[in-house]
Amino acid sequence: MDITIAIDAMGGDHGPHVTVPAALKALNSDSELNIVLVGLSDVIEAELKAHKATVSPRLRIHHATEVVTMDESPQSALKNKKDSSMRVAINLVKSGEANACVSAGNTGALMATARFVLKTLPGIDRPAIASALPSEKGNTYMLDLGANADCTPEHLYQFAIMGAMLVSCVEHKERPTVGLLNIGSEDIKGNEVVKQAGELLKASHLNFYGNVEGDDIFKGTTDLVVCDGFVGNVSLKTTEGLAHMMGKFLTQEFKKSWLTKLMALCAMPVLKAFKNRLDPRRYNGASFLGLRGIVVKSHGGADRVAFFSAIHVAIEEARSGVLRRITEQLEIEHLQPSTAVKNSQDMQ
Amino acid sequence: MDITIAIDAMGGDHGPHVTVPAALKALNSDSELNIVLVGLSDVIEAELKAHKATVSPRLRIHHATEVVTMDESPQSALKNKKDSSMRVAINLVKSGEANACVSAGNTGALMATARFVLKTLPGIDRPAIASALPSEKGNTYMLDLGANADCTPEHLYQFAIMGAMLVSCVEHKERPTVGLLNIGSEDIKGNEVVKQAGELLKASHLNFYGNVEGDDIFKGTTDLVVCDGFVGNVSLKTTEGLAHMMGKFLTQEFKKSWLTKLMALCAMPVLKAFKNRLDPRRYNGASFLGLRGIVVKSHGGADRVAFFSAIHVAIEEARSGVLRRITEQLEIEHLQPSTAVKNSQDMQ
């Protein structure tokens, strides 16, 4: 299936130096993919030239005169940067010229702009950020990872619907299991919001597993873990911190003496295989769910390998029709009027 | 300084089989320590005999006829088990016969019983659970780890006072830094409760660092990290899950072939040193703060090494006068009437 991905070529800590070669790699690996690179055309052209590449019917440049900086406030980006690479890439999704867009730009500005330009799906109050994480059994998907610090039970219910349909589409699982992140497995555990969300999920048509705890994320107890953006963001960053500390301590132990250095040398192939298995670059690309269009956020510091993963997430979502699936499920759950489906013909 | 620790000898998955030898080890390592083993006297005596030990002026047995099971509800333990080893151990703290107590029994029952018997300190609304975690710079203390799923800004402020005084006493730091767990470092980030707690902490006499994020826990950015019990519990369990998965994956990689097994053999001393450095048994022993007495909770599945660590936490807290320090700081923060100090003479 032919699809077109708009790429905010200027976004992220490294801009076109990362986004352009990652886009070229994506084009090479997928013959039915078209890419629009959005940003300052001379900078993008120079980067293409450096990689001995040129524009073609499959690789277009869409000029945009402004760039949203990594520390710019969402309000400023929204108000003052109407011709930013980020916004124009999202506009291409809105107009139907692209099936999805990818940006490594700042999260707040991207979310605010995406929400302003695309609007939320009928039946969805707030968009949420979802991502795949490695687990002992494969991938666990989790949302919200930071878009919504304060949530109502209804928000969590909507997140569950969006997340379950994402997993269903991307992992090809008919009825993915949904876990509600809590501090105990019994129904009576947790705060009031979570308790009420549990009731909504029990009454839903989703494959609700029940409460899960923090350790269930990496155990892979359920396909999807639902939580508010505060808990999700803290959990995710806590694990990043732990992984960093463990890596540092392991390196320190191996560097203690010439003998331990020798041991490190002996074990290097295994340590490399281990590191590769958990390589965070393979999990780069968070989905903004709940919008009338597909927006994928790459880590700002992503390198080419990581940004390529984010493009891949956008491709998967666009091809599998995740927006249609979410809309259908919202209707099954009676969360939107059935006419809304007809009104959202711009969604593929 | 001579102190006495009451041990719930029957608590935990392994009961006296773990608690008794750990107590004997503690007595051997500290000549100014006295221990009271609380529980079924014949069972404890048999365990002592198995270790060729007997009662002495430093090691007493206090008979208690009942045992709180690991899955018993707090309500049931409180109502039906008035002569449980758990409750009697806490009674000894209340009466002043012991300076602190340690239990590996079920968390909910222990918290409910401790709160009922000891009551909270004047100025404290709710007790919280605190523990040390390893970090790149030493230890980071964190609370609440699960006692309070719903918190107000005032609760978080009280947790910060209690936690800071714990760190001050146990780590011998005059003015430990206090971080407020949030989803961004800017003041405007986070949910409403956290924003308001930040205002209270800024206006306090504590050494408030500001907001910290999940990865700061293991970076060791601040000495103390404050959060509600929902977020704290989820974070802690998430890291347990990640550590378990990483350990499993590393083992799998090393077991892939005879060659990788040989590599594992070569690197074994380093891997062991690494494992030892992060050994969770060394961090066993969570403090119930905010009560009019010292209660330390050991992990239910603790072995002798881990339970010994929990006893050590109780010893440190008792010797360093953490209750007095919390009371003094509450007065500095104008959170309790100055007369309250005089009314709490039973606290050492």
Coordinates of C-alpha atoms in Angstrom, one line a residue, chain B residues 8-11 38-42 44 62-69 72 76-89 91:
Chain B
D8 CA 8.0 -10.1 65.1
A9 CA 9.6 -13.5 64.9
M10 CA 6.7 -15.1 63.2
G11 CA 6.3 -12.6 60.3
V38 CA 8.0 -12.1 69.9
G39 CA 5.9 -15.1 68.9
L40 CA 5.1 -18.7 69.7
S41 CA 7.7 -19.4 72.3
D42 CA 8.1 -23.1 71.6
I44 CA 11.2 -19.8 68.7
H62 CA 8.1 -12.7 74.6
H63 CA 5.3 -15.2 74.0
A64 CA 2.4 -14.2 71.7
T65 CA -0.3 -16.8 70.8
E66 CA -1.4 -15.6 67.4
V67 CA 0.1 -15.0 64.0
V68 CA -1.1 -12.6 61.3
T69 CA -1.0 -14.4 57.9
E72 CA -4.9 -11.4 56.1
S76 CA -9.1 -8.8 60.4
A77 CA -5.7 -8.5 61.9
L78 CA -6.7 -5.5 63.9
K79 CA -10.0 -7.0 65.2
N80 CA -9.2 -10.6 65.6
K81 CA -5.5 -11.0 66.3
K82 CA -4.9 -8.9 69.5
D83 CA -2.3 -11.3 70.7
S84 CA -0.4 -11.6 67.4
S85 CA 3.4 -11.5 67.3
M86 CA 3.1 -8.4 65.1
R87 CA 0.8 -6.5 67.5
V88 CA 2.7 -7.5 70.7
A89 CA 6.0 -6.4 69.1
N91 CA 2.9 -2.9 72.0

